[in-house]
Coordinates of C-alpha atoms and ligand atoms in Angstrom, one line a residue:
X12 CA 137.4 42.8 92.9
X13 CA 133.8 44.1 93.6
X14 CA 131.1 41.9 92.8
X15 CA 129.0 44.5 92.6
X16 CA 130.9 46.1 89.8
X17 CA 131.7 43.0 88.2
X18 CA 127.6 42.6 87.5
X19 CA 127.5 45.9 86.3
X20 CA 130.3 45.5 84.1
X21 CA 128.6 41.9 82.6
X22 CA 125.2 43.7 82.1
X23 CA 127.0 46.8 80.5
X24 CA 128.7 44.2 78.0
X25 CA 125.1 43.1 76.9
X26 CA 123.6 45.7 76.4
X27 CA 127.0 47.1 74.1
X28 CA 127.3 43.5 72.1
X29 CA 123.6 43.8 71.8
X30 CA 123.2 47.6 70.5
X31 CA 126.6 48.0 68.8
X32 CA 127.5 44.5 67.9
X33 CA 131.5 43.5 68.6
X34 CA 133.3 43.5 71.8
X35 CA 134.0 46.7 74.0
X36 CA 137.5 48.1 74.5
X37 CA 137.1 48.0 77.9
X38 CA 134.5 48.7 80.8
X39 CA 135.1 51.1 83.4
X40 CA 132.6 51.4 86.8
X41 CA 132.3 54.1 89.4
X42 CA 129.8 53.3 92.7
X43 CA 126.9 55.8 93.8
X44 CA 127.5 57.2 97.3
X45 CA 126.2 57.3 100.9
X46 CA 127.4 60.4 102.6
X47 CA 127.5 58.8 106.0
X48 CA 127.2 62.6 108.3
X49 CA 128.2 66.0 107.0
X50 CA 125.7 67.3 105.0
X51 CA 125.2 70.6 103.1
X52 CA 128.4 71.4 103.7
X53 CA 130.6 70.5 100.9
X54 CA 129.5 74.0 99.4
X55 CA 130.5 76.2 102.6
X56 CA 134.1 74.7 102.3
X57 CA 133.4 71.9 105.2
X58 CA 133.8 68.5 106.2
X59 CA 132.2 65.4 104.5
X60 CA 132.2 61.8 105.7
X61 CA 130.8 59.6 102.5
X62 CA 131.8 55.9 101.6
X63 CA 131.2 54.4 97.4
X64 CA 128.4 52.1 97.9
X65 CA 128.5 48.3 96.1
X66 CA 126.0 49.7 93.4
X67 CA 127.8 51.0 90.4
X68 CA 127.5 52.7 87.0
X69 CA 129.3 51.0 84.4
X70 CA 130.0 51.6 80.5
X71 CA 131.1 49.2 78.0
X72 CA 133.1 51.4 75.7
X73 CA 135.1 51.5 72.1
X74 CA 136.5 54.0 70.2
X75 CA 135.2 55.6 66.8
X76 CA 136.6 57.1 64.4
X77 CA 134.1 59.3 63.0
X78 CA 134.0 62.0 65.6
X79 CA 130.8 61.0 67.2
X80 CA 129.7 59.6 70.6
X81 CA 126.6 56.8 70.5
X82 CA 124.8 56.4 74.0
X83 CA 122.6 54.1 75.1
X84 CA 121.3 53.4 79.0
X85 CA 119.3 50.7 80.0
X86 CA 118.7 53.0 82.9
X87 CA 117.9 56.5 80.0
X88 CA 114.9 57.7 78.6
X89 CA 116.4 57.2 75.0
X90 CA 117.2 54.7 72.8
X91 CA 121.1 55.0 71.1
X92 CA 121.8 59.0 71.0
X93 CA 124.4 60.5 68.4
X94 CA 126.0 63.5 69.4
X95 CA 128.9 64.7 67.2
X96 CA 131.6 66.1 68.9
X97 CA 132.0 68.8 67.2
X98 CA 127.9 69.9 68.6
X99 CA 129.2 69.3 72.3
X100 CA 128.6 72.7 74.3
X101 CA 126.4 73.7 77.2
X102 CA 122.8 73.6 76.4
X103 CA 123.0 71.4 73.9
X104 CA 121.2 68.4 75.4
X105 CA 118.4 68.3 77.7
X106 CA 118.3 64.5 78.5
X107 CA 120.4 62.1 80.6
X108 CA 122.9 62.6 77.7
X109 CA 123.6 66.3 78.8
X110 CA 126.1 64.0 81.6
X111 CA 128.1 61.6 79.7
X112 CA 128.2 64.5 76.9
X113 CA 129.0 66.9 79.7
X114 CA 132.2 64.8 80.8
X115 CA 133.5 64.7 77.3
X116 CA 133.2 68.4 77.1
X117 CA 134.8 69.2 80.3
X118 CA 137.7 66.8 79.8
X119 CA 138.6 67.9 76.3
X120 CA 138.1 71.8 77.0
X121 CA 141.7 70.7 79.8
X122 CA 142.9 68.8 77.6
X123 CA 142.5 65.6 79.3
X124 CA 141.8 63.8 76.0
X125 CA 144.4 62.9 73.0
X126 CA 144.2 65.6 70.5
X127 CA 143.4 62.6 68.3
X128 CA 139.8 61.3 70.1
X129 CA 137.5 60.8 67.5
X130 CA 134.8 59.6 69.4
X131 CA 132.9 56.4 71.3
X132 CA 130.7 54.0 71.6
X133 CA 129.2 53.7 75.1
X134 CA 126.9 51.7 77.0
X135 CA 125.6 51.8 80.7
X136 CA 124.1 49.7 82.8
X137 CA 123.5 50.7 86.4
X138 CA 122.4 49.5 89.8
X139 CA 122.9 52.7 91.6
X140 CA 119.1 54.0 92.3
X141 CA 118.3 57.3 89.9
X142 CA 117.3 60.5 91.6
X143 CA 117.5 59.5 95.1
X144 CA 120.4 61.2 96.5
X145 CA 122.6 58.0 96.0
X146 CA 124.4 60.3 93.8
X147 CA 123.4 58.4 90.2
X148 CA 124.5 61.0 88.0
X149 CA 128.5 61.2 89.9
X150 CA 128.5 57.3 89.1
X151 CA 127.2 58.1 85.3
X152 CA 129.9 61.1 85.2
X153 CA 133.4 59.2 86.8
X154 CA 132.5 55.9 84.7
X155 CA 132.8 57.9 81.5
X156 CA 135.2 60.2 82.6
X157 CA 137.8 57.1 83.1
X158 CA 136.0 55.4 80.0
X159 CA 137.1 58.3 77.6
X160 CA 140.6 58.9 78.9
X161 CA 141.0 55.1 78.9
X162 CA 140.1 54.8 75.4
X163 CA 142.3 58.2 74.7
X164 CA 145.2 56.6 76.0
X165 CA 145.4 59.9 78.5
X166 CA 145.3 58.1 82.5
X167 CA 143.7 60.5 84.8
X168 CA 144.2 61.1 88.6
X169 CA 141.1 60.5 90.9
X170 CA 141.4 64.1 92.0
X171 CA 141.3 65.5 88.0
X172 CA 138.2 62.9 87.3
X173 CA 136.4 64.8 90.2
X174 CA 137.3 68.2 89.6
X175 CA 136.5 67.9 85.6
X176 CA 133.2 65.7 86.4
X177 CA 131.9 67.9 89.0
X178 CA 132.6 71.0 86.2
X179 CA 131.0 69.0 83.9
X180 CA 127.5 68.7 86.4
X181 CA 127.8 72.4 87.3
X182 CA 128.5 73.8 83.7
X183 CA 126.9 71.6 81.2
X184 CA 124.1 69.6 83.2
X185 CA 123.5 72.9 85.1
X186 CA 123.0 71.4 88.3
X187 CA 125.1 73.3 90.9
X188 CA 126.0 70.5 93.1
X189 CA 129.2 71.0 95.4
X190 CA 132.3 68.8 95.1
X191 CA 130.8 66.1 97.3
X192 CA 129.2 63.3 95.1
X193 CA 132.4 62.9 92.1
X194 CA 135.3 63.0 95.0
X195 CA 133.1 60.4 97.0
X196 CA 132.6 58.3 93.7
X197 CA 136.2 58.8 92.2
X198 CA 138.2 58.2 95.3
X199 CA 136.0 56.3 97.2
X200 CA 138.0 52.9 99.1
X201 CA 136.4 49.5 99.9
X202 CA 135.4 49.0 103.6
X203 CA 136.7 52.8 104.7
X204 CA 135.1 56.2 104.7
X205 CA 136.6 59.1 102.8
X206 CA 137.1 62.6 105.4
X207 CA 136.9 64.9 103.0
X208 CA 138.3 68.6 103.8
X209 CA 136.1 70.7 101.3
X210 CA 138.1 73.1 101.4
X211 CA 141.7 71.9 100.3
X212 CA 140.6 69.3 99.4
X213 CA 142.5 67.0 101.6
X214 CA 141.1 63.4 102.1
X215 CA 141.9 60.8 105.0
X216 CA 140.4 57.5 104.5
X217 CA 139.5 55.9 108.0
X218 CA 138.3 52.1 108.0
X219 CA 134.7 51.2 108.3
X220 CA 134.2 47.5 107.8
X221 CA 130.7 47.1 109.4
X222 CA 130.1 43.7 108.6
X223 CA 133.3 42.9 110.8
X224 CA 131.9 44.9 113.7
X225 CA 128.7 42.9 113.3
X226 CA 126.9 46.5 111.9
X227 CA 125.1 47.3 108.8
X228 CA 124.1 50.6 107.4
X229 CA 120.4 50.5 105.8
X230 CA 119.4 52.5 103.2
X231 CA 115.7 53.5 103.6
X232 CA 114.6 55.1 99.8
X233 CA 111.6 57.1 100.3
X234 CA 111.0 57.1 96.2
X235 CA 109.4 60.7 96.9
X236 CA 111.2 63.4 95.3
X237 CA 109.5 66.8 96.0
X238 CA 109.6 69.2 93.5
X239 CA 110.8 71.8 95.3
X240 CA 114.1 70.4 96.3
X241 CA 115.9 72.3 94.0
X242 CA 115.0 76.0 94.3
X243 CA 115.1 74.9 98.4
X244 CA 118.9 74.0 97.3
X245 CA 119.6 77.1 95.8
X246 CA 118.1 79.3 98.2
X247 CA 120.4 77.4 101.1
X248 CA 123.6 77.9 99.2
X249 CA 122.7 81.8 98.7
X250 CA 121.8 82.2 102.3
X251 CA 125.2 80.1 103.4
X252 CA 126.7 82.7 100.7
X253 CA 125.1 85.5 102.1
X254 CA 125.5 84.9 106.0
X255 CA 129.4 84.2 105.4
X256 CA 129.5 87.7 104.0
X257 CA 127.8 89.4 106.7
X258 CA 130.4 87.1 109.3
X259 CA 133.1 88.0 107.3
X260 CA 134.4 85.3 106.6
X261 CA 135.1 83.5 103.2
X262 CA 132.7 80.5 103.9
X263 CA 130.8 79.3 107.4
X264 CA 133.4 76.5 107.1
X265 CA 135.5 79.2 109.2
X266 CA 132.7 79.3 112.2
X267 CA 132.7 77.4 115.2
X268 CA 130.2 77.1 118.0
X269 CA 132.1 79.7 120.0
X270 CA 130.8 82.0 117.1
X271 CA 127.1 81.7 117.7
X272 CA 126.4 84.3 119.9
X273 CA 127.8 86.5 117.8
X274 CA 125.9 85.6 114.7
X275 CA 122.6 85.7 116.4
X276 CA 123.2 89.5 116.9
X277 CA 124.5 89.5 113.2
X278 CA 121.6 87.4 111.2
X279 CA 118.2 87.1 110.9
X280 CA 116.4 84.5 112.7
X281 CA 116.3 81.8 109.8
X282 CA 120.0 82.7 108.5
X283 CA 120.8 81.9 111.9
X284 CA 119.2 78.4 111.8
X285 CA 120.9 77.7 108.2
X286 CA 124.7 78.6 110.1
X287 CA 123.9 76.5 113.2
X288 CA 123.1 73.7 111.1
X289 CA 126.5 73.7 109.2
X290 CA 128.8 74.9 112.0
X291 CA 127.4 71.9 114.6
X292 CA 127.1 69.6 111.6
X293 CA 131.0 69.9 110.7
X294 CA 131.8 69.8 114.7
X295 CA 129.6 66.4 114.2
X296 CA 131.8 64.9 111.2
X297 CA 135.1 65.7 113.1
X298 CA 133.3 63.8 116.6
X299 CA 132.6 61.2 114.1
X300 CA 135.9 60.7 112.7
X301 CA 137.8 61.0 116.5
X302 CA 135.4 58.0 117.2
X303 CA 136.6 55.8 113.9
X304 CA 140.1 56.9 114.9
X305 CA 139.6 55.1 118.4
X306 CA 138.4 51.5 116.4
X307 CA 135.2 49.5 115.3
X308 CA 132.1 50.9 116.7
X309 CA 130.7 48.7 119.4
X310 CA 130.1 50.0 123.0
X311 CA 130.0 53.4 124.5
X312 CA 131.6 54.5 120.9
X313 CA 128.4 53.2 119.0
X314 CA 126.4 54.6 120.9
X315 CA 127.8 58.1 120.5
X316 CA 128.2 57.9 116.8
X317 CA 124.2 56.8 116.1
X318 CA 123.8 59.6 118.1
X319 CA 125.9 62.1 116.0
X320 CA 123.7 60.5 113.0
X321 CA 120.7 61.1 115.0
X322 CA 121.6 64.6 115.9
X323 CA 122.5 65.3 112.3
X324 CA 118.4 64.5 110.9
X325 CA 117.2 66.7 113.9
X326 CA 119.6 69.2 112.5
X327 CA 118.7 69.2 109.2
X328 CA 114.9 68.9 109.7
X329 CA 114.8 71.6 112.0
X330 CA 117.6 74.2 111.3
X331 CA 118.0 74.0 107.9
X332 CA 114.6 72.3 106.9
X333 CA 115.7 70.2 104.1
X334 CA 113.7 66.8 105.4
X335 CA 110.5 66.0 104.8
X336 CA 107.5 63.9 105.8
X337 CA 108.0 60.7 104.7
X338 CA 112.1 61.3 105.7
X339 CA 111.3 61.9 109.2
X340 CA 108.6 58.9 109.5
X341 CA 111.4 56.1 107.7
X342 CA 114.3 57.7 110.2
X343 CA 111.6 57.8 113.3
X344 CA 110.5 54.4 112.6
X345 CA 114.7 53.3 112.2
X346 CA 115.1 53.8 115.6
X347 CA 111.6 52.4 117.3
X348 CA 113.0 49.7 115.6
X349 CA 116.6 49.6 117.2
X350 CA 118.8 51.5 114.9
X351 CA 122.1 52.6 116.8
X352 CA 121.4 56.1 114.7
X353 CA 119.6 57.3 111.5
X354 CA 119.5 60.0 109.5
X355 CA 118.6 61.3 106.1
X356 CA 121.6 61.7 103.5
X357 CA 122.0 63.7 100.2
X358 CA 120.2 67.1 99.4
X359 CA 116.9 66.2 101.0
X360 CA 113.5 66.9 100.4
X361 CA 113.1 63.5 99.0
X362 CA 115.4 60.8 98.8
X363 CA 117.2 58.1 101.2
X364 CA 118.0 57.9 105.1
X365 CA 120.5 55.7 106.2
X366 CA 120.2 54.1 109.8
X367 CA 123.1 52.1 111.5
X368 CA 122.0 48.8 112.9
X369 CA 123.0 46.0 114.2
X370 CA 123.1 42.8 112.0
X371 CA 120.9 41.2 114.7
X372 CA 118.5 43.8 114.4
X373 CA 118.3 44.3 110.7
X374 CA 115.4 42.3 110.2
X375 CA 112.8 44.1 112.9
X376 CA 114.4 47.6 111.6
X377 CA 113.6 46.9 108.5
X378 CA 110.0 45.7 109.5
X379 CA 109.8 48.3 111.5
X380 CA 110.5 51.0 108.8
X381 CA 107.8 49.3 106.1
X382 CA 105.4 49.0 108.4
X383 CA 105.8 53.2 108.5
X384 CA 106.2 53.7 105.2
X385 CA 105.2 50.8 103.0
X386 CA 106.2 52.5 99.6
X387 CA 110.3 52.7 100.7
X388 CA 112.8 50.2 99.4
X389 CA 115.3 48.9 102.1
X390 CA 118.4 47.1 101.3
X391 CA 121.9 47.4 103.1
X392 CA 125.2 48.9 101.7
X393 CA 128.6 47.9 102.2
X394 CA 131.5 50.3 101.4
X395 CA 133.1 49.6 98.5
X396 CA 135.8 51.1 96.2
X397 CA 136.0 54.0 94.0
X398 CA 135.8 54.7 89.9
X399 CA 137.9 52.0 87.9
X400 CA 138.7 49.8 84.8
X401 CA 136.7 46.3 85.8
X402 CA 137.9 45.1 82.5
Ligands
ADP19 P1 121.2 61.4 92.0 O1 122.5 61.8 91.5 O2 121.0 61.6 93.4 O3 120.8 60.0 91.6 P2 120.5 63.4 90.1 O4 119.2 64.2 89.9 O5 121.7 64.2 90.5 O6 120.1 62.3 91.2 O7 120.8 62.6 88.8 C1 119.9 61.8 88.2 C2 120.0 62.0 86.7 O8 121.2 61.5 86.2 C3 118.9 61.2 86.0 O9 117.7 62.0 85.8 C4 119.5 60.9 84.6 O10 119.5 62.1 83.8 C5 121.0 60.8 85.0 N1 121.4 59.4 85.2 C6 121.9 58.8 86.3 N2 122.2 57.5 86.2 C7 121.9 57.2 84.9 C8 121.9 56.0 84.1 N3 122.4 54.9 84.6 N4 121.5 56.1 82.9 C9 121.0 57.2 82.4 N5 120.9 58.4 83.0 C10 121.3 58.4 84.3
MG20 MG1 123.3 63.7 91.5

């Protein structure tokens, strides 16, 4: 059992006995997500390397029988929300409800809910960090995706929970985000990464127990968020779009290295960049993996995988300029200190690093880092399993 659900779970209770009154049904918890290396390429059919994190989303949940949903977050900008079912379609909500009301869209427009579902109550309680690329709103979506089949009596595979959730976020929360967050958070496995092949969606899970290896991984939260993060998103996924046409190919997962010289006398000078970054970023995730598949990380075999993380942040900053200032100064400051490797994770322009350190080191790393940036919140992450019923 994760603790780290479990406490989720027990403050989602609360907040339900509190706001409703009565027990919950049952409490269901999905975790937020680092994406370890392999980034900006879920959505040019590539390779992804994330782990659940031991912070989760959970939701205390009952059923109704009035046709209406009742929300309430300690972690939302409302009080308790009604939305009757029957006004559930895109557009409809512009808060931190458009998510959960998103999920029960998406899963009842495949059918993934009893014909019979009249409705929920539902409260959330959360210690995954909102906004910061720790992939908050996947957590918020796979906890009420299992909460509303459980209630409905309809069990769900991880694989249709990510699919429908990820809809769900594209569709009715309008965010366009690529399949990485919801298949990290739905099939995520305690003390193991998830490869994830983009593409067909096949999914290897290799172990990474850091603690055992005498590792940690430190998350480094900038708490900036600039504002133009999400047109910069957009604009990446139409250039990957667009350069993939002009390759010919159906998506720059089909590029190697070997490719390169011929897309410089293809692409403009920046396109060029954008490609480099994905096709050297997916060679990186698979150099990862071999180096999992050899055993723990200690040695030469640490030392070549902080580098792969190292190599990823220079990629990113500098080919496909997603970083940013304060990014840079935490993941410069990371390895001053002694991290093995450290990069920024999740869209970017904002957001968390990650640095891989050893336990010894943890302390002077982190020092290290605040000293740099004195606004960013440290604390370490252990890998831990994906979306379930806690209770
Ligand atoms: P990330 O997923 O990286 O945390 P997003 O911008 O994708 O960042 O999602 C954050 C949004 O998800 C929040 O603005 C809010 O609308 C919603 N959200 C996430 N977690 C919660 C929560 N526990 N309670 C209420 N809303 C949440
Ligand atoms: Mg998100």
């Amino acid at each position: 059992m994760s603790i780290a659900a479990q406490t989720s779970a027990d403050a989602a209770r609360k907040i339900f006995e509190s706001v409703y009154g009565g027990a919950p049904t049952g409490i269901w918890a999905a975790p937020g997500r680092v994406n370890v290396i392999g980034e900006h390429t879920d959505y040019n059919e590539g390779f992804v390397l994330p782990m659940g994190i031991d912070r989760y989303t959970a939701v205390a949940a009952a059923p109704r029988l009035d046709g209406v949903l009742r929300l309430i977050s300690s972690g939302g900008s409302t009080g308790v929300v009604e939305i009757p079912l029957a006004a559930i379609e895109p557009g409809a909500q512009q808060d931190w409800t458009a998510y959960p009301a998103g999920v029960a869209w998406a899963l009842s427009g495949a059918g993934a809910l009893a014909p019979g579902f009249t409705g929920a109550d539902l409260a959330y309680s959360s210690s995954v960090p909102v906004g910061s690329g720790l992939s908050s709103s996947a957590a918020l979506e796979c906890a009420t995706g299992l909460a509303l089949t459980g209630l409905a009596g309809q069990p769900i595979s991880p694989a249709e929970l990510a699919r429908l959730t990820q809809l769900a976020e594209n569709r009715y929360a309008g965010v366009p985000c690529g399949p990485l967050d919801q298949l990290s958070s739905a099939f995520a496995a305690a003390d193991a990464v998830l490869h994830i092949d983009t593409r067909s969606f096949d999914i290897a899970i290799h172990p990474f127990a850091l603690a055992e290896s005498g590792l940690a991984l430190l998350v480094m939260n900038t708490k900036v968020q600039h504002s133009h993060g999400e047109s910069g998103y957009a604009e990446r996924r139409a250039t990957c779009e667009a350069a993939a046409r002009t390759m010919e190919v159906s998506a720059l997962r089909d590029l190697t290295s070997a490719d390169l010289e011929r897309a410089a006398a293809k692409l403009d000078e920046v396109s060029l960049r954008r490609v480099r970054h994905v096709v050297t970023e997916n060679e990186r995730v698979s150099r990862f993996v071999s180096l999992l598949q050899l055993g723990p990380l200690e040695g030469p075999r640490l030392n070549s995988a902080g580098e792969l993380l190292t190599s990823s942040h220079t990629s990113l900053r500098d080919d496909y300029e997603v970083s940013c200032e304060e990014l840079d100064v935490v993941v410069d400051a990371a390895l001053r200190g002694g991290a093995h490797g450290a990069r920024m994770t999740g869209g970017g322009f904002g957001g968390c690093a990650i640095a891989l350190v050893s336990a010894d080191r943890l302390d002077r790393v982190a020092e290290t880092v605040s000293d740099a940036l004195p606004g960013a919140e440290l604390f370490t992450v252990a890998a831990d399993r994906g979306a379930f019923q806690v209770y």
